[in-house]
Coordinates of C-alpha atoms (C1' of nucleotides) in Angstrom, one line a residue:
Chain L
M1 CA 42.3 -15.5 49.3
G2 CA 40.7 -12.9 47.3
R3 CA 41.6 -9.5 46.0
P4 CA 41.6 -6.9 48.7
P5 CA 38.8 -4.4 48.6
C6 CA 39.4 -1.4 46.3
C7 CA 39.1 1.0 49.2
D8 CA 38.7 1.2 52.9
K9 CA 35.0 0.4 53.3
S10 CA 34.9 1.7 56.8
N11 CA 36.0 5.1 55.7
V12 CA 33.8 5.7 52.7
K13 CA 30.2 6.8 52.4
R14 CA 27.8 4.4 50.8
G15 CA 24.2 4.5 49.6
L16 CA 22.4 7.1 47.6
W17 CA 24.2 10.1 46.2
T18 CA 23.3 13.6 47.2
E19 CA 23.0 16.5 44.7
E20 CA 26.1 18.0 46.3
E21 CA 28.1 14.9 45.6
D22 CA 26.8 14.8 42.1
A23 CA 27.9 18.4 41.6
K24 CA 31.4 17.5 42.8
I25 CA 31.7 14.7 40.4
L26 CA 30.4 16.8 37.5
A27 CA 32.7 19.6 38.4
Y28 CA 35.7 17.3 38.6
V29 CA 34.9 15.5 35.3
S30 CA 34.3 18.8 33.5
K31 CA 37.7 20.0 34.6
H32 CA 39.8 16.8 34.4
G33 CA 37.8 14.4 32.3
T34 CA 37.3 10.8 33.2
G35 CA 40.0 8.2 34.0
N36 CA 42.0 7.2 37.1
W37 CA 38.9 6.9 39.2
T38 CA 40.7 5.8 42.2
S39 CA 42.1 9.3 42.7
V40 CA 38.8 11.0 41.9
P41 CA 37.3 10.9 45.4
K42 CA 40.3 12.5 47.0
K43 CA 40.7 15.2 44.2
A44 CA 37.0 15.9 44.1
G45 CA 36.6 16.0 47.8
L46 CA 34.3 13.0 48.2
K47 CA 34.2 10.3 50.8
R48 CA 33.3 7.7 48.2
C49 CA 35.0 4.7 46.7
G50 CA 36.5 5.5 43.3
K51 CA 34.6 2.6 41.9
S52 CA 31.4 4.1 43.2
C53 CA 32.3 7.4 41.6
R54 CA 32.8 5.8 38.3
L55 CA 29.5 3.9 38.5
R56 CA 27.7 7.1 39.4
W57 CA 29.2 8.9 36.4
T58 CA 28.7 6.1 33.9
N59 CA 25.2 5.1 35.0
Y60 CA 23.7 8.4 35.9
L61 CA 25.6 11.6 35.4
R62 CA 27.0 11.1 32.0
P63 CA 25.5 13.9 29.8
D64 CA 24.7 11.6 26.9
L65 CA 22.4 9.4 28.9
K66 CA 18.7 9.1 28.2
H67 CA 16.5 9.2 31.3
E68 CA 13.1 8.7 29.7
S69 CA 11.3 5.3 29.4
F70 CA 12.4 2.7 27.0
T71 CA 10.6 2.9 23.6
P72 CA 8.9 -0.1 22.0
Q73 CA 11.7 -0.1 19.5
E74 CA 14.4 -0.3 22.2
E75 CA 12.4 -3.0 23.9
E76 CA 12.2 -5.1 20.8
L77 CA 15.9 -4.7 20.2
I78 CA 16.8 -5.7 23.7
I79 CA 14.7 -8.9 23.4
N80 CA 16.2 -9.7 20.0
L81 CA 19.7 -9.1 21.2
H82 CA 19.2 -11.0 24.4
Q83 CA 18.0 -13.9 22.3
A84 CA 21.0 -13.7 20.1
I85 CA 23.8 -13.1 22.6
G86 CA 22.3 -13.7 26.1
S87 CA 22.8 -11.4 29.0
R88 CA 25.7 -9.5 27.6
W89 CA 24.3 -6.3 28.9
S90 CA 27.2 -4.1 27.9
L91 CA 27.1 -5.3 24.3
I92 CA 23.3 -4.9 24.2
A93 CA 23.6 -1.4 25.7
A94 CA 26.1 -0.5 23.1
Q95 CA 23.4 -0.8 20.5
L96 CA 21.1 1.5 22.4
P97 CA 22.4 5.1 22.4
G98 CA 22.0 6.8 25.8
R99 CA 21.4 3.6 27.7
T100 CA 23.7 1.9 30.1
D101 CA 24.2 -1.8 30.7
N102 CA 22.6 -1.2 34.1
D103 CA 19.6 0.4 32.5
V104 CA 19.1 -2.4 30.1
K105 CA 19.7 -5.0 32.8
N106 CA 17.2 -3.4 35.2
Y107 CA 14.7 -3.0 32.4
W108 CA 15.1 -6.6 31.4
N109 CA 14.8 -7.9 35.0
T110 CA 11.8 -5.8 36.0
K111 CA 9.8 -5.6 32.8
L112 CA 10.8 -7.7 29.8
R113 CA 11.5 -10.9 31.7
K114 CA 8.0 -10.7 33.2
K115 CA 6.5 -9.8 29.9
L116 CA 8.0 -12.9 28.3
Y117 CA 6.8 -15.0 31.2
E118 CA 3.3 -13.8 30.7
M119 CA 3.5 -14.7 27.1
G120 CA 4.6 -18.2 28.0
I121 CA 8.1 -17.7 26.8
D122 CA 11.1 -18.7 28.8
P123 CA 13.2 -15.6 29.0
V124 CA 16.4 -17.6 29.2
T125 CA 16.0 -19.7 26.1
H126 CA 13.3 -17.7 24.4
K127 CA 11.4 -20.9 23.9
P128 CA 7.8 -21.5 24.9
F129 CA 7.6 -23.1 28.2
S130 CA 5.5 -26.0 26.9
Q131 CA 8.2 -26.8 24.4
I132 CA 10.8 -26.8 27.1
L133 CA 8.7 -29.1 29.1
A134 CA 8.2 -31.3 26.1
D135 CA 11.9 -31.3 25.4
Y136 CA 12.5 -32.2 29.0
G137 CA 10.1 -35.0 28.8
N138 CA 11.8 -36.3 25.7
I139 CA 15.1 -36.6 27.5
G140 CA 13.5 -39.5 29.4
G141 CA 13.0 -41.4 26.1
L142 CA 9.3 -40.9 25.5
P143 CA 8.2 -43.1 22.6
R144 CA 8.6 -41.2 19.4
A145 CA 7.3 -42.0 15.9
G146 CA 10.3 -42.8 13.8
N147 CA 8.9 -41.0 10.8
R148 CA 7.0 -38.2 12.4
I149 CA 8.8 -35.3 10.9
G150 CA 9.2 -34.9 7.2
S151 CA 12.7 -34.5 5.9
L152 CA 12.5 -30.8 5.3
N153 CA 10.9 -30.4 8.6
R154 CA 13.7 -32.3 10.2
D155 CA 16.2 -30.0 8.7
L156 CA 14.4 -27.1 10.3
R157 CA 14.2 -28.9 13.5
N158 CA 18.0 -29.5 13.5
A159 CA 18.5 -25.9 12.8
F160 CA 16.3 -25.0 15.8
M161 CA 17.9 -27.4 18.1
S162 CA 21.4 -26.3 17.3
K163 CA 20.5 -22.8 17.8
S164 CA 18.7 -23.2 21.0
E165 CA 20.6 -25.9 22.8
S166 CA 24.1 -24.7 22.1
A167 CA 25.5 -21.3 22.2
P168 CA 23.8 -19.0 19.7
L169 CA 25.5 -19.2 16.4
P170 CA 25.4 -15.9 14.7
Q171 CA 26.5 -17.1 11.3
E172 CA 23.7 -19.6 11.3
A173 CA 20.7 -18.4 13.2
I174 CA 19.3 -15.1 13.9
L175 CA 16.0 -15.4 15.5
N176 CA 14.1 -12.2 15.4
A177 CA 11.2 -12.9 17.6
S178 CA 9.4 -9.7 16.9
S179 CA 6.0 -9.1 15.6
H180 CA 5.8 -9.7 11.8
S181 CA 9.5 -10.2 11.4
I182 CA 11.4 -12.7 9.5
M183 CA 13.6 -15.3 11.0
T184 CA 16.4 -16.5 8.8
I185 CA 18.8 -19.3 9.1
R186 CA 21.6 -18.2 6.9
T187 CA 23.8 -21.2 6.6
P188 CA 22.4 -24.6 6.0
K189 CA 25.6 -26.4 7.2
M190 CA 25.2 -27.2 10.9
E191 CA 28.2 -27.4 13.2
P192 CA 28.1 -30.2 15.7
I193 CA 26.7 -29.0 19.0
Q194 CA 29.5 -30.6 20.9
D195 CA 31.9 -28.2 19.4
C196 CA 30.4 -25.4 21.3
H197 CA 30.6 -27.2 24.6
T198 CA 34.0 -28.7 24.4
N199 CA 37.3 -27.0 24.8
N200 CA 40.5 -28.0 23.2
N201 CA 41.2 -30.7 25.8
G202 CA 37.9 -32.3 25.0
S203 CA 36.6 -31.5 28.4
S204 CA 33.2 -30.2 28.9
S205 CA 32.7 -26.5 29.5
N206 CA 29.5 -24.8 30.6
N207 CA 30.7 -21.5 29.3
N208 CA 29.1 -21.3 26.0
N209 CA 30.9 -18.1 25.2
H210 CA 34.0 -20.1 24.5
C211 CA 32.7 -20.9 21.0
W212 CA 32.2 -17.3 20.2
D213 CA 34.7 -14.8 19.2
L214 CA 34.0 -11.2 19.5
L215 CA 33.6 -10.8 15.8
A216 CA 30.9 -13.3 15.7
E217 CA 29.1 -11.6 18.5
L218 CA 29.3 -8.3 16.7
Q219 CA 28.0 -9.9 13.6
A220 CA 25.1 -11.3 15.5
I221 CA 24.4 -7.8 16.9
K222 CA 24.6 -6.3 13.5
L223 CA 22.3 -8.8 12.0
V224 CA 19.7 -8.6 14.7
T225 CA 19.9 -4.8 14.7
E226 CA 19.4 -4.7 11.0
A227 CA 16.6 -7.2 11.1
S228 CA 14.9 -5.2 13.8
N229 CA 15.3 -2.0 11.9
S230 CA 14.1 -3.5 8.7
T231 CA 10.6 -2.7 7.7
N232 CA 10.9 -4.5 4.4
Q233 CA 10.7 -8.2 4.9
E234 CA 11.5 -9.0 1.3
T235 CA 15.0 -7.6 1.7
I236 CA 16.0 -10.3 4.1
P237 CA 17.3 -13.4 2.3
P238 CA 15.0 -16.3 2.6
L239 CA 16.1 -19.5 4.2
F240 CA 17.5 -22.2 2.0
F241 CA 17.4 -25.2 4.1
S242 CA 17.5 -28.2 1.9
E243 CA 20.2 -28.4 -0.6
G244 CA 19.1 -29.7 -3.9
S245 CA 15.5 -30.0 -2.8
S246 CA 13.8 -27.6 -5.3
T247 CA 10.7 -29.6 -5.6
F248 CA 8.0 -29.3 -3.1
S249 CA 5.7 -31.9 -1.7
W250 CA 3.1 -31.3 1.0
S251 CA 3.7 -34.7 2.4
E252 CA 7.0 -33.4 3.6
F253 CA 5.2 -31.3 6.0
L254 CA 2.7 -33.7 7.4
V255 CA 3.6 -35.0 10.8
E256 CA 2.0 -37.5 13.1
D257 CA 1.3 -37.1 16.8
A258 CA 3.4 -39.7 18.6
V259 CA 2.0 -38.9 22.0
L260 CA -1.6 -39.5 21.5
P261 CA -2.9 -43.0 20.9
S262 CA -3.1 -43.7 17.2
E263 CA -6.9 -43.4 17.1
Q264 CA -6.7 -39.9 18.5
Q265 CA -3.7 -38.8 16.5
T266 CA -4.0 -35.6 14.8
Q267 CA -2.9 -35.0 11.3
C268 CA -1.2 -31.6 11.1
Y269 CA 0.8 -29.6 8.8
L270 CA 2.7 -26.5 8.3
D271 CA 1.0 -23.3 7.5
F272 CA 2.1 -22.1 4.1
Q273 CA 1.7 -19.2 1.9
G274 CA 3.2 -18.3 -1.4
L275 CA 5.6 -15.4 -1.3
S276 CA 3.4 -13.6 -3.8
S277 CA 0.2 -14.1 -1.9
S278 CA 0.5 -11.7 0.9
T279 CA 2.6 -9.2 2.8
G280 CA 3.0 -11.7 5.7
S281 CA 0.0 -10.6 7.6
S282 CA -1.5 -13.6 9.3
S283 CA -5.0 -12.6 8.2
Q284 CA -4.0 -13.0 4.6
I285 CA -2.7 -16.5 4.8
E286 CA -4.7 -19.1 2.9
M287 CA -4.8 -22.8 3.1
H288 CA -3.2 -24.6 0.2
D289 CA -5.8 -26.4 -1.9
D290 CA -4.0 -29.7 -1.9
I291 CA -4.3 -29.9 1.9
T292 CA -7.9 -28.9 1.9
Q293 CA -8.8 -31.3 -0.9
N294 CA -7.1 -34.1 1.0
G295 CA -9.5 -33.5 3.8
L296 CA -6.9 -32.6 6.3
N297 CA -8.4 -29.3 7.1
S298 CA -12.0 -30.5 7.5
E299 CA -12.5 -31.0 11.2
A300 CA -12.7 -28.5 14.0
N301 CA -10.1 -28.1 16.7
K302 CA -7.3 -29.1 14.4
T303 CA -3.9 -28.5 15.8
F304 CA -1.4 -26.5 13.8
Y305 CA 2.3 -26.9 14.3
D306 CA 5.2 -24.7 14.2
V307 CA 7.8 -24.9 11.5
G308 CA 10.3 -27.5 12.6
E309 CA 8.4 -28.4 15.7
T310 CA 6.4 -31.4 16.7
D311 CA 3.7 -31.9 19.2
Y312 CA 4.9 -33.4 22.5
G313 CA 1.9 -32.5 24.5
G314 CA -1.1 -34.1 22.9
G315 CA -2.0 -31.2 20.8
Q316 CA -1.9 -28.3 23.2
G317 CA 0.3 -25.8 24.6
F318 CA 3.2 -24.5 22.7
A319 CA 3.9 -21.7 20.4
G320 CA 2.4 -22.2 17.1
I321 CA -0.6 -24.2 18.2
D322 CA -3.9 -22.5 17.6
K323 CA -6.1 -22.6 20.7
G324 CA -8.9 -20.8 19.1
G325 CA -10.4 -23.6 17.2
A326 CA -10.7 -24.5 13.6
N327 CA -9.0 -22.3 11.1
N328 CA -8.0 -19.7 13.6
A329 CA -4.4 -20.5 13.0
F330 CA -4.7 -18.7 9.8
G331 CA -5.4 -15.5 11.7
A332 CA -8.7 -14.7 10.2
S333 CA -10.6 -13.2 13.2
S334 CA -10.0 -14.7 16.6
S335 CA -8.3 -12.7 19.2
S336 CA -6.8 -15.9 20.5
D337 CA -5.1 -16.5 17.2
N338 CA -1.5 -15.7 17.6
S339 CA 2.0 -16.8 18.1
F340 CA 2.8 -19.2 15.4
I341 CA 5.3 -19.3 12.7
D342 CA 4.3 -18.9 9.1
A343 CA 6.4 -20.7 6.6
I344 CA 6.9 -18.9 3.3
L345 CA 7.9 -20.9 0.3
D346 CA 8.9 -19.3 -3.0
Q347 CA 8.9 -20.8 -6.4
D348 CA 12.5 -22.0 -6.1
G349 CA 11.7 -24.1 -3.1
E350 CA 13.5 -21.7 -0.8
M351 CA 11.8 -21.0 2.5
S352 CA 11.7 -18.3 5.1
W353 CA 9.3 -18.0 7.9
E354 CA 8.1 -15.4 10.3
F355 CA 6.8 -15.2 13.8
V356 CA 3.4 -13.7 13.9
D357 CA 2.5 -11.5 16.8
I358 CA 4.7 -13.5 19.1
L359 CA 5.3 -10.5 21.2
S360 CA 2.2 -8.5 20.9
E361 CA -0.3 -11.2 21.7
P362 CA -0.7 -13.6 24.6
F363 CA -0.3 -17.3 24.1
Y364 CA -3.4 -18.3 26.0
Chain U
dA1 C1' -4.9 6.4 57.9
dA2 C1' -2.1 2.3 58.6
dT3 C1' 0.1 -1.5 56.8
dG4 C1' 1.8 -5.1 54.0
dA5 C1' 3.0 -6.7 49.4
dG6 C1' 4.9 -5.7 45.2
dT7 C1' 7.7 -3.0 42.0
dC8 C1' 11.5 -0.4 40.5
dC9 C1' 16.2 1.0 40.1
dA10 C1' 20.4 3.0 42.0
dA11 C1' 24.1 1.1 44.0
dC12 C1' 27.0 -2.5 45.6
dC13 C1' 29.7 -6.8 45.3
dG14 C1' 32.9 -9.9 43.5
dC15 C1' 35.0 -11.7 39.7
dC16 C1' 37.6 -11.2 35.4
dG17 C1' 40.7 -9.5 31.7
dC18 C1' 44.1 -6.4 30.6
dA19 C1' 48.1 -3.4 30.8
dG20 C1' 52.1 -2.0 32.9
dG21 C1' 56.0 -2.8 35.8
Chain K
dG1 C1' 56.1 -15.4 33.8
dC2 C1' 54.4 -13.1 37.9
dC3 C1' 52.3 -9.4 40.5
dT4 C1' 49.5 -5.4 41.0
dG5 C1' 46.1 -2.0 40.0
dC6 C1' 42.4 -0.5 37.3
dG7 C1' 38.3 -0.6 34.7
dG8 C1' 34.6 -3.4 33.0
dC9 C1' 31.1 -6.7 33.7
dG10 C1' 27.0 -9.3 35.3
dG11 C1' 24.5 -10.7 39.4
dT12 C1' 22.4 -9.2 43.5
dT13 C1' 20.7 -6.2 47.1
dG14 C1' 18.3 -2.8 49.7
dG15 C1' 15.6 1.1 50.1
dA16 C1' 12.3 4.3 48.1
dC17 C1' 8.1 4.3 46.1
dT18 C1' 3.4 2.6 44.7
dC19 C1' -0.7 0.2 45.2
dA20 C1' -4.1 -2.7 47.3
dT21 C1' -6.4 -4.0 51.4

DNA sequence: AATGAGTCCAACCGCCGCAGG
DNA sequence: GCCTGCGGCGGTTGGACTCAT
């Protein structure tokens, strides 16, 4: 038992619209305006379903529509918004003047999704595939080093996990995965993931949207849009992720590789820069003296890790790992150097970090 | 030139929420 | 509270077009 069709399908024309039909719609709308689409076919002299007339108008004939290609700025905004709110095409399109949800959806399905695939990013979760595989492997209870992540690092990890495994939480996490952009996690307090998957009866729900209200979605859109439009990274508040932890220790950021046998384990560390040291360009990042002096940066083919991430794959294959060899993770010269997150620590112990060329460069 | 594969996108489909009776 | 109609939405389809062989 379903709703009956909106019109008699045997008696309506389908398929592509002719110029003559377009002219009839335009003439009708210019005279009567939009609304009550079910009566439009009859009044406009069309053998079309009213719904089809509405779609033709909203997706193609509306005078405020853009028909040219998407700009890189629009592309970036779509990706960021999709990451923040998922495939809510109408909400995304509302942030792109002159674009319809159909436009955005088609562009995503034909261009952007493929582009992310080619970059090694899952277009659904916006995570690197290798990380997803690693996460999948961990579900089976792979042995993990109990102390593999420093406490600060663990806080970051929790933030990532809550963001990516539950519904996006606009108050907490805005991931701006654009080139040279800042990712901020605005609220240290993390809500239990379960809250986003459980309704009032305590039963599981696979509809993540239940934990969002419209206001929160709009806040997310606003924040992502602002972040995308911002050219001044310094204006974005840095992350404060460890309450009361104003002192900094490099040991917090050292992790062990729990996958490789102990004799092959790789010491690795986060990639730091002082806020005052650069504009955020990867080529300007310098190794901290303490690390170098400790000998942790001495051998070739060292693996560098993302902020908040650990190595599940034996040292290869997810965003943030440098595949270009020694020191390339610092972005000095190699074309294969890309796609990692730079942590930025200021004098107060507050941290923000940025994706570096995650969109503009391939992963491999 | 013919043909098949791949790409793109306009249009369709079915479901949903909302408003009005 | 229920029913109905409408508009909106996201997913999918199918045909036109492009490109490679």
